[in-house]
PDB file of C-alpha atoms in Angstrom:
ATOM      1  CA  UNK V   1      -4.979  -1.577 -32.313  1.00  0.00           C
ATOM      2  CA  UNK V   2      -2.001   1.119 -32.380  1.00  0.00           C
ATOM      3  CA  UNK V   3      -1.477   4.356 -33.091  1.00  0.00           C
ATOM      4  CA  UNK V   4      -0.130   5.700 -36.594  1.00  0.00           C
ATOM      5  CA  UNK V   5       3.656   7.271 -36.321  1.00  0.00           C
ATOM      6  CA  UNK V   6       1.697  10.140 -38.209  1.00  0.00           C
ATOM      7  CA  UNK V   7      -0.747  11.105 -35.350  1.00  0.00           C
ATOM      8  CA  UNK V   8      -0.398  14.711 -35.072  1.00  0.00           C
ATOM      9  CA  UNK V   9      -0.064  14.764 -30.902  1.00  0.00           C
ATOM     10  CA  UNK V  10       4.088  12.586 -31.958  1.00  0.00           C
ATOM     11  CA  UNK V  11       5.062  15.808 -33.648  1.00  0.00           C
ATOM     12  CA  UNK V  12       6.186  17.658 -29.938  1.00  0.00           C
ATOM     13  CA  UNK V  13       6.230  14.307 -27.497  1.00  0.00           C
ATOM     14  CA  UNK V  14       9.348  13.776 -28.241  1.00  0.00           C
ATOM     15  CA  UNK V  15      10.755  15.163 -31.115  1.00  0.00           C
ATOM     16  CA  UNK V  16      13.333  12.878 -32.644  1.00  0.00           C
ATOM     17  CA  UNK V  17      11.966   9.751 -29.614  1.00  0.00           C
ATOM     18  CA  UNK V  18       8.261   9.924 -30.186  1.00  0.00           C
ATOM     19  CA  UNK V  19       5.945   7.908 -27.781  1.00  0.00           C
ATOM     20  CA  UNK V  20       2.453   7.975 -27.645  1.00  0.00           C
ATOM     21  CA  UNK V  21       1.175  10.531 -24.934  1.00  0.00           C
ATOM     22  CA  UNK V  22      -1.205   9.580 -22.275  1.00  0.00           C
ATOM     23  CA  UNK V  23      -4.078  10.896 -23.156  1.00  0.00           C
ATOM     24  CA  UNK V  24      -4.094   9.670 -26.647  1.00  0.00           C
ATOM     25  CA  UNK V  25      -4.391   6.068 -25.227  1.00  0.00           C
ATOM     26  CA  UNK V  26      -7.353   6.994 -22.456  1.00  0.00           C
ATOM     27  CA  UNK V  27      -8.877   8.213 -25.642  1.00  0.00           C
ATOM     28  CA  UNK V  28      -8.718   4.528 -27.148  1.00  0.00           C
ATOM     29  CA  UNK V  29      -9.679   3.463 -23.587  1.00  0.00           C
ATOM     30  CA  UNK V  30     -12.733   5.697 -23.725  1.00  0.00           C
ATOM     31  CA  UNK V  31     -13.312   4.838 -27.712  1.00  0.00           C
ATOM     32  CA  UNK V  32     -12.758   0.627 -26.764  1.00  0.00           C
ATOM     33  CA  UNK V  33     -15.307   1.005 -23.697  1.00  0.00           C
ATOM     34  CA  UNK V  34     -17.580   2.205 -25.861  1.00  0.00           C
ATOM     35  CA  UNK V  35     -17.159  -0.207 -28.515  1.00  0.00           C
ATOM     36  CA  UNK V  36     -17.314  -2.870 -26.060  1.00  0.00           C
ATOM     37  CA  UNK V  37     -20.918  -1.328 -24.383  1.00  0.00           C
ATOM     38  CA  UNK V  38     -22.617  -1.082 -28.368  1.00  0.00           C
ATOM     39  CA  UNK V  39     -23.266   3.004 -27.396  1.00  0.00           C
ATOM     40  CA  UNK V  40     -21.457   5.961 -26.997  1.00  0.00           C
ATOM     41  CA  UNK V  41     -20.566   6.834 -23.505  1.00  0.00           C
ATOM     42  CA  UNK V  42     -19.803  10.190 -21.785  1.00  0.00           C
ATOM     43  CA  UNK V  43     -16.547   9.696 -19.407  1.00  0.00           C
ATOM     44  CA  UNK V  44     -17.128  11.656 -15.930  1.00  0.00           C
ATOM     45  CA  UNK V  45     -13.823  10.894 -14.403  1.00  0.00           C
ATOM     46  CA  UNK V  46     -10.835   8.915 -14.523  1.00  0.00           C
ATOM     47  CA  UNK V  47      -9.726   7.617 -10.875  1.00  0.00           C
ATOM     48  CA  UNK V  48      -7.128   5.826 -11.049  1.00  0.00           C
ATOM     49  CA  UNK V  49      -4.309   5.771 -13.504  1.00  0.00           C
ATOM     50  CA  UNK V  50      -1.075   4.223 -13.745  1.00  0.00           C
ATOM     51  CA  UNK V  51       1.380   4.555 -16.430  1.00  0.00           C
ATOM     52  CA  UNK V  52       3.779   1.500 -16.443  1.00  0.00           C
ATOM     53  CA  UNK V  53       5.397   1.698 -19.313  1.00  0.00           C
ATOM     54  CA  UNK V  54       6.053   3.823 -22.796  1.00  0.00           C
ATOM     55  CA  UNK V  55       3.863   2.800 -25.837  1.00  0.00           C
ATOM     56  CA  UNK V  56       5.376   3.572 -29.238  1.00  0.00           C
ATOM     57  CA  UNK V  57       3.919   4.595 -32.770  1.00  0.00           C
ATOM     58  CA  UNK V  58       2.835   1.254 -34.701  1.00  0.00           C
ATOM     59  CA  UNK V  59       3.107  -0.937 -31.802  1.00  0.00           C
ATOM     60  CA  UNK V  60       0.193  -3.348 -31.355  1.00  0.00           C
ATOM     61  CA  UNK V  61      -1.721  -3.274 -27.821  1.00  0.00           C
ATOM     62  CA  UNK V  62      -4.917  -4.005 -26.624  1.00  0.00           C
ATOM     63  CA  UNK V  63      -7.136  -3.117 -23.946  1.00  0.00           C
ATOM     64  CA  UNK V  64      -9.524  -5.067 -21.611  1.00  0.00           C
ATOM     65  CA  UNK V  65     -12.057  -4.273 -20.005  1.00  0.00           C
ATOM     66  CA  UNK V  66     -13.289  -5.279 -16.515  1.00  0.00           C
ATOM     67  CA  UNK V  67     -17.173  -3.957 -16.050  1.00  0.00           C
ATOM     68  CA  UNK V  68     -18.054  -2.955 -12.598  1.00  0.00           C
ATOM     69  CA  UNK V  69     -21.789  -1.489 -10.843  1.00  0.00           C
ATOM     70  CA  UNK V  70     -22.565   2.113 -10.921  1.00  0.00           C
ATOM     71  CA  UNK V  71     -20.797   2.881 -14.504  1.00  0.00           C
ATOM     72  CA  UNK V  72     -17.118   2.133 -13.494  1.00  0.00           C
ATOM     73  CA  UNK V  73     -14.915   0.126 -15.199  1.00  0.00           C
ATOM     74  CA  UNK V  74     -11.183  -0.875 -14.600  1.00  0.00           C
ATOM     75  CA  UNK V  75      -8.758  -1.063 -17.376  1.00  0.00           C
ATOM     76  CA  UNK V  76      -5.772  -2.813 -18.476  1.00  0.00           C
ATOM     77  CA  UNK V  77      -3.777  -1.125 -22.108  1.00  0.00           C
ATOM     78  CA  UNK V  78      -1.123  -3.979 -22.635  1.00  0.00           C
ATOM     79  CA  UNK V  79       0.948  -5.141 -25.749  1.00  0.00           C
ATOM     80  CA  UNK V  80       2.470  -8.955 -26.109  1.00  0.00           C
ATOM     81  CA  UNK V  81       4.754  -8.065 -24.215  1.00  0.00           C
ATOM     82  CA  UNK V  82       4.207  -5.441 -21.209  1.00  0.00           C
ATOM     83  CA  UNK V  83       1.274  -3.984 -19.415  1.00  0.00           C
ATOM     84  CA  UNK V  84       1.019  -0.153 -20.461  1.00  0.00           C
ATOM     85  CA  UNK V  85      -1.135   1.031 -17.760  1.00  0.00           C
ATOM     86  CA  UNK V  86      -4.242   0.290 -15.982  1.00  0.00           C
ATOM     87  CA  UNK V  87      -6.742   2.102 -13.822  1.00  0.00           C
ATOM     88  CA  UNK V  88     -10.561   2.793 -13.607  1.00  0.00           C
ATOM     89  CA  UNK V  89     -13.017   4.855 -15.492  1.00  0.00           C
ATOM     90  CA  UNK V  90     -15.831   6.589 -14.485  1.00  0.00           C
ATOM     91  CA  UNK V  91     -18.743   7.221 -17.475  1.00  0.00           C
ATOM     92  CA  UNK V  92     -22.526   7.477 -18.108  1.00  0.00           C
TER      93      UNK V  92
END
């Protein structure tokens, strides 16, 4: 997946150096979990987060999942080439 140079949230972060804010990707994360589950889910909380390195617009990444009890799952947001960030989400 990636995220389209047009995306309205590159306009202001940063203008003229755009990267792909944070909370566009743990949208995809919350979008890929529930993808992954076959139903919508409601996120209640997001843990753990760490931000490892800058995504940019049209660069390919992926995310995996790791399924854990009581509606948690950890995450990992990587391209080819570098882990993005990873952490833990809460839903229901």
């Amino acid at each position: 997946m990636k995220i389209s140079k047009q995306h309205a949230s590159l306009a202001g972060h940063f203008p003229g150096n755009p990267v792909v804010p944070g909370v566009v990707l743990l949208d995809a994360v919350a979008h890929a979990l529930s993808a992954q589950l076959g139903r919508a889910v409601t996120v209640t909380g997001v843990p753990s987060v760490k931000f490892l390195t800058p995504l940019l617009p049209e660069q390919e990444f992926s995310i995996a999942f790791t399924l854990k009890d009581g509606d948690r799952a950890s995450f990992e947001v990587a391209t080819d080439a570098h882990k993005i960030l990873t952490g833990s989400i809460a839903y229901e």
